[in-house]
Short mmCIF file of C-alpha atoms in Angstrom, two decimals:
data_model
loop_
_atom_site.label_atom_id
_atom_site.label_comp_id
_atom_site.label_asym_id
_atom_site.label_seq_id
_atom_site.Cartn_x
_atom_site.Cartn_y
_atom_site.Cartn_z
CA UNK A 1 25.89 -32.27 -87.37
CA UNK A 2 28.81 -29.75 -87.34
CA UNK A 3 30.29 -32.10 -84.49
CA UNK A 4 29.94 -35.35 -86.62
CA UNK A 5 31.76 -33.70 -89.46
CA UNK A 6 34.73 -31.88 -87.06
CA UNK A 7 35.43 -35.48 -85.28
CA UNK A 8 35.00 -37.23 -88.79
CA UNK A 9 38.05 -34.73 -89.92
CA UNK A 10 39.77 -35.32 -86.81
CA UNK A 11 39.76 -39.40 -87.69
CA UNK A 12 40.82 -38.93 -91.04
CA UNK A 13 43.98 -37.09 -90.33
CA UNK A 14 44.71 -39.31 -88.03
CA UNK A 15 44.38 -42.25 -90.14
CA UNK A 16 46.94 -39.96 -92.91
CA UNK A 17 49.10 -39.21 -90.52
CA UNK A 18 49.81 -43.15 -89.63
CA UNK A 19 50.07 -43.95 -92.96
CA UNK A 20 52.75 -41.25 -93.65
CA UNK A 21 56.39 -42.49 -93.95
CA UNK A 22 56.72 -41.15 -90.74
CA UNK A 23 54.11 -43.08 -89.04
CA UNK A 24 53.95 -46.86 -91.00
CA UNK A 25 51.40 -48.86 -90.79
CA UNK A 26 53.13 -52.14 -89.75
CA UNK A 27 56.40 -52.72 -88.91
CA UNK A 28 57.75 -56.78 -89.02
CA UNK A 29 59.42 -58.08 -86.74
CA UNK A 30 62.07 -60.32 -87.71
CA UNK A 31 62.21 -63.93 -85.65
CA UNK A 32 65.46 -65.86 -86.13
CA UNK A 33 66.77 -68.25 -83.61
CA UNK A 34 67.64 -72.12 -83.27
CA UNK A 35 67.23 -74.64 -80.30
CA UNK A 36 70.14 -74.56 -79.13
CA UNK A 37 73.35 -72.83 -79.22
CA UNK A 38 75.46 -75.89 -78.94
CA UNK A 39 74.62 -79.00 -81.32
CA UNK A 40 76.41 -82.19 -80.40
CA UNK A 41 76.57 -84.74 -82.82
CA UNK A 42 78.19 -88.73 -82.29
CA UNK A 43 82.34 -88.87 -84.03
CA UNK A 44 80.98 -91.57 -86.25
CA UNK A 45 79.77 -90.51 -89.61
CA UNK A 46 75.94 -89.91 -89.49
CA UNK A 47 73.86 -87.27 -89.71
CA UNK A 48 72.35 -84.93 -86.80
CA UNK A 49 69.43 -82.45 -87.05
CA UNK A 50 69.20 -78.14 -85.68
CA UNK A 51 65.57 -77.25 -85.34
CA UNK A 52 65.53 -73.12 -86.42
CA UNK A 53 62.69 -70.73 -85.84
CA UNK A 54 62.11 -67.90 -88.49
CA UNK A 55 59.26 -65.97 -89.95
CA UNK A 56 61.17 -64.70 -93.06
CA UNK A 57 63.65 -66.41 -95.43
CA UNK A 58 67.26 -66.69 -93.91
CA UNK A 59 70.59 -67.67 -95.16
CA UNK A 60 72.74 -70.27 -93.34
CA UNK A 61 76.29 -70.84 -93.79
CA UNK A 62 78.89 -73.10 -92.61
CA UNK A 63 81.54 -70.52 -91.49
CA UNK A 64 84.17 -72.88 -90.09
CA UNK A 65 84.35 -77.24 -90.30
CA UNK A 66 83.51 -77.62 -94.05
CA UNK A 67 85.85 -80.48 -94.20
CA UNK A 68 84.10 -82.60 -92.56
CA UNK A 69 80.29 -80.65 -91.94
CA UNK A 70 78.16 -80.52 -94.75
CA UNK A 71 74.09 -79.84 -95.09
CA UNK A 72 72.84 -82.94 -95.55
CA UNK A 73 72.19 -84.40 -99.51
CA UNK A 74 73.41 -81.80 -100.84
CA UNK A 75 77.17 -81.42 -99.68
CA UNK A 76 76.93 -77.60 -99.82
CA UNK A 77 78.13 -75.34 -97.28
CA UNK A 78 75.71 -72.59 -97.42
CA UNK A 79 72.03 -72.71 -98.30
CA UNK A 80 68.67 -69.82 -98.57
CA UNK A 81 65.34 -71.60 -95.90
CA UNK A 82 62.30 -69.94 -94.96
CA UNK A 83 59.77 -70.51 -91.92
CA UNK A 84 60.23 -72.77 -89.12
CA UNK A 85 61.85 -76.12 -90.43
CA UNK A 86 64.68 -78.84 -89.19
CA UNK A 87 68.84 -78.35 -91.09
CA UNK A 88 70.03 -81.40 -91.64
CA UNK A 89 73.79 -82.36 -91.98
CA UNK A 90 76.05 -85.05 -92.56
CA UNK A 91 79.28 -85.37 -90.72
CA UNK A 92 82.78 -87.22 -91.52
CA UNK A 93 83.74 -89.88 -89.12
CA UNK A 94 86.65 -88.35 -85.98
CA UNK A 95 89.27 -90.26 -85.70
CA UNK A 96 91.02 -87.45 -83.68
CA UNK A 97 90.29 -85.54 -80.65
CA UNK A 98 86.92 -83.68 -80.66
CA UNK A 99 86.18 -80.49 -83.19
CA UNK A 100 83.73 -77.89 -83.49
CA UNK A 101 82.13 -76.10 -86.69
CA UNK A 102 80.63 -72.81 -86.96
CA UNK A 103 77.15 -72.01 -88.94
CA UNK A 104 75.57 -68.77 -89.10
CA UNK A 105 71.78 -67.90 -89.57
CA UNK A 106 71.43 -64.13 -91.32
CA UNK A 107 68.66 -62.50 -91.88
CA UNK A 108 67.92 -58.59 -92.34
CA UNK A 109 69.96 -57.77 -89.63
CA UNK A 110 70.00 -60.82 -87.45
CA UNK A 111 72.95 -62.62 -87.28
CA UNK A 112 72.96 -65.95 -85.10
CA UNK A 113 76.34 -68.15 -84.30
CA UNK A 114 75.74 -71.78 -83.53
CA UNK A 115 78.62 -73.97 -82.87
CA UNK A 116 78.06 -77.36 -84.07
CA UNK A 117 80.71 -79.95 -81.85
CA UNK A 118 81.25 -83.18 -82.49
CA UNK A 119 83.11 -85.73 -80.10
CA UNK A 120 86.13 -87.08 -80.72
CA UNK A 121 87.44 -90.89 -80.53
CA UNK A 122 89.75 -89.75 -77.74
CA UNK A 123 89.69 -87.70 -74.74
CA UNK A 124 91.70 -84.79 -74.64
CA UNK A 125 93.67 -84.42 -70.72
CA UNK A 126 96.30 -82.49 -69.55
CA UNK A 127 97.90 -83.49 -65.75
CA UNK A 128 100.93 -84.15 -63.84
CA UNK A 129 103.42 -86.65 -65.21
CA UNK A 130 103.23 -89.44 -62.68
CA UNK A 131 106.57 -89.67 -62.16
CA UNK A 132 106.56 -85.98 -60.95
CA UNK A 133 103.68 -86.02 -58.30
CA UNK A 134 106.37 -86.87 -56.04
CA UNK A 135 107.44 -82.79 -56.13
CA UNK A 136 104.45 -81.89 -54.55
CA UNK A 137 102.87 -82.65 -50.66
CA UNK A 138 100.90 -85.29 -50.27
CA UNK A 139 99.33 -83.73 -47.19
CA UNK A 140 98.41 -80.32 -49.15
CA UNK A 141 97.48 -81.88 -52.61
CA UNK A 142 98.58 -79.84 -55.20
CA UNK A 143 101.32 -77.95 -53.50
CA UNK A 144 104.85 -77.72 -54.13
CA UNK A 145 107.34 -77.06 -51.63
CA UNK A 146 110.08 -74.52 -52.87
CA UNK A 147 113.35 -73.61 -51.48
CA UNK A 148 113.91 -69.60 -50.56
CA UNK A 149 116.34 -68.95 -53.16
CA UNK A 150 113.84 -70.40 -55.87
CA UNK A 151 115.36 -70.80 -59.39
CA UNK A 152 114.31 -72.50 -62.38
CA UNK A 153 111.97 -75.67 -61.58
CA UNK A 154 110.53 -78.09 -64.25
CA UNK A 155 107.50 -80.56 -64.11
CA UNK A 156 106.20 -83.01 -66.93
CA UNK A 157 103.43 -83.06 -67.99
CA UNK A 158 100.93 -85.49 -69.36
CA UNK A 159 98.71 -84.96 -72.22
CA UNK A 160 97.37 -84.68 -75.40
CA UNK A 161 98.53 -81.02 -76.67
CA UNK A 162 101.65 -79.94 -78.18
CA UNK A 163 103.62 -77.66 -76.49
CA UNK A 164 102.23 -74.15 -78.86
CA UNK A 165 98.71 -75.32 -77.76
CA UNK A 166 99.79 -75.07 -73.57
CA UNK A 167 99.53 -71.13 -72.23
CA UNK A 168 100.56 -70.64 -68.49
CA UNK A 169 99.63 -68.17 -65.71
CA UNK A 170 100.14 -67.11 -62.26
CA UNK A 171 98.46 -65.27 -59.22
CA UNK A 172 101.80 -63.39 -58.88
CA UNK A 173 104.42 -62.41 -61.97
CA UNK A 174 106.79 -60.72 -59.34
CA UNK A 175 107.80 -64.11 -58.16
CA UNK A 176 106.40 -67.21 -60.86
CA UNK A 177 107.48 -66.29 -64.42
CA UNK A 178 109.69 -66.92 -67.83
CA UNK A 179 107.00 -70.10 -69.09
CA UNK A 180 108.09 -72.60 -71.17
CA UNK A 181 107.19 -75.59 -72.91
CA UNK A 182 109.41 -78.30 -74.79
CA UNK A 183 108.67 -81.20 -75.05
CA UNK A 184 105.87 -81.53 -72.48
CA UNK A 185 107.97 -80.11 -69.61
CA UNK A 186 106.54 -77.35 -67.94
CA UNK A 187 109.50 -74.87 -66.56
CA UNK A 188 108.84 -71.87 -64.66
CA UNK A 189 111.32 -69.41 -62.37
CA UNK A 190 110.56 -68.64 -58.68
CA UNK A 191 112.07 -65.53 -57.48
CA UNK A 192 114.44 -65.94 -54.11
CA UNK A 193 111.94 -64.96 -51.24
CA UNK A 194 113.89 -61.97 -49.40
CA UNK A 195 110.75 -61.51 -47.19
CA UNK A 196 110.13 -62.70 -43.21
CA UNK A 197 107.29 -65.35 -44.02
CA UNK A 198 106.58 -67.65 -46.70
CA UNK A 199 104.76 -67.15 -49.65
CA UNK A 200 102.08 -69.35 -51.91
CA UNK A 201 101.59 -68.05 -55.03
CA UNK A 202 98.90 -70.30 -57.35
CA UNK A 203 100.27 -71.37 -61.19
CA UNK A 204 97.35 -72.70 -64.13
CA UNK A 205 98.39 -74.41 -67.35
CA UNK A 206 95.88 -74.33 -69.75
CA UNK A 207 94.82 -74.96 -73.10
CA UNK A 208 91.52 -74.34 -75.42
CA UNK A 209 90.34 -77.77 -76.43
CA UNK A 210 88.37 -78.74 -79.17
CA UNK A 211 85.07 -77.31 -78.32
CA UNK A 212 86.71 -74.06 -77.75
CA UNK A 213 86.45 -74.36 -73.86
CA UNK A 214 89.10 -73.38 -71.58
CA UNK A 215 90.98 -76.48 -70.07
CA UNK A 216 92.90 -75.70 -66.90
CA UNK A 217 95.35 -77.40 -64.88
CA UNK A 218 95.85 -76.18 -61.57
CA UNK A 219 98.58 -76.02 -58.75
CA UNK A 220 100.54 -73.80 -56.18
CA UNK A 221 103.92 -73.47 -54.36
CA UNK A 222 104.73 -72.93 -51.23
CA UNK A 223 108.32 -71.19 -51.04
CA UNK A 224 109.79 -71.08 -48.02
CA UNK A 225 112.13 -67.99 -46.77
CA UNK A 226 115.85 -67.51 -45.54
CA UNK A 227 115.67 -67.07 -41.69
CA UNK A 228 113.25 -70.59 -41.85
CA UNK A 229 115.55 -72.38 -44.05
CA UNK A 230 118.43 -71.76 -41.75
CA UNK A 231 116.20 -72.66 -38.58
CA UNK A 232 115.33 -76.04 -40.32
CA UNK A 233 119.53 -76.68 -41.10
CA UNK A 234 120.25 -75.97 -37.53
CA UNK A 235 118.16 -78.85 -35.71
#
């Protein structure tokens, strides 16, 4: 009997002891989360649909896009949902390149980021002027011969950005630098090549498009160097 009552004790301060603050009974776990990261919807007006997974009320919140992303019939930006459920929204028609929006789900301390992007009635693009693929080797692609004392050397460019939108970069700063952009012309300086071989160095143009992806357009030189330049003048 005295054993009965000892382990009896022994359960029941157990039992206290998880129901003290420092021991809680339950502890929810909050589940917040939507299909997909990246919602695509048509650049006509229409509607499109984000299927979200929660087991406590959330907020969600059009952070970015409002002027031309709404939540469907009711043209607010932000609304309160519980449970698992389908948003609904209603989007203007594009008559412009494509866009992206920005809605956030919140809840306790969950915070979610979906970008919502629609397409646009035009491609964006970004390439070599055609009239200035001549610069570079046909046998090597996208390679352009330079001399060994270098200088400043311009190429036009075709596309769709303005000239604030285009960022440019290179393998090697020493001898590619001083980008600019005016009027879609694309001007860079090569350093003189003082050393015994020639050099390649690689050169990206690039711009963040609509969707917020990195767009890149890619090419190299090939710059020649003094003793070579006077071998080639002498036959």
């Amino acid at each position: 009997m005295k054993k009965i009552f000892v382990i009896i004790l022994a359960v029941s301060a157990f039992m206290a002891s998880c129901s003290s603050p420092y021991y809680p009974e339950y502890v929810r776990v909050v589940s917040l989360g939507a299909s997909t990261s990246n919602l695509i919807c048509e650049n006509t007006e229409d509607y499109c649909s984000l299927s979200v997974i929660s087991n406590v009320e959330y907020d969600a919140t059009l952070i970015s896009g409002t002027e031309w992303l709404s939540f469907a019939d009711t043209d607010a930006t932000s609304i309160k949902s519980s449970g698992n459920g389908i948003l609904e929204f209603k989007h203007l028609q594009n008559n412009n390149v494509k866009r992206v929006a920005h809605l956030v789900l919140s809840a306790d301390a969950r915070r979610d980021t979906i970008r919502i992007k629609q397409k646009g009635r035009f491609e964006e693009f970004l390439e070599i002027h055609a009239d200035d693929q001549s610069m570079f080797s046909l046998e090597e692609g996208t390679r352009m011969p330079v001399a060994w004392e270098g200088g400043d050397i311009s190429v036009r460019l075709r596309t769709t950005c303005l000239d604030h939108q285009l960022s440019g970069w290179t393998s090697d700063n020493t001898v590619v630098s001083n980008f600019r952009f005016e009027n879609g012309v694309f001007t860079f300086n090569v350093a003189a090549n003082d050393e015994q071989q020639p050099r390649i160095v690689t050169i990206q143009v690039s711009y963040i498009d609509g969707w917020e992806d990195k767009q890149i357009l890619e090419f190299s030189i090939r710059q020649n160097y003094l003793e070579s330049s006077q071998e080639d003048d002498e036959e």
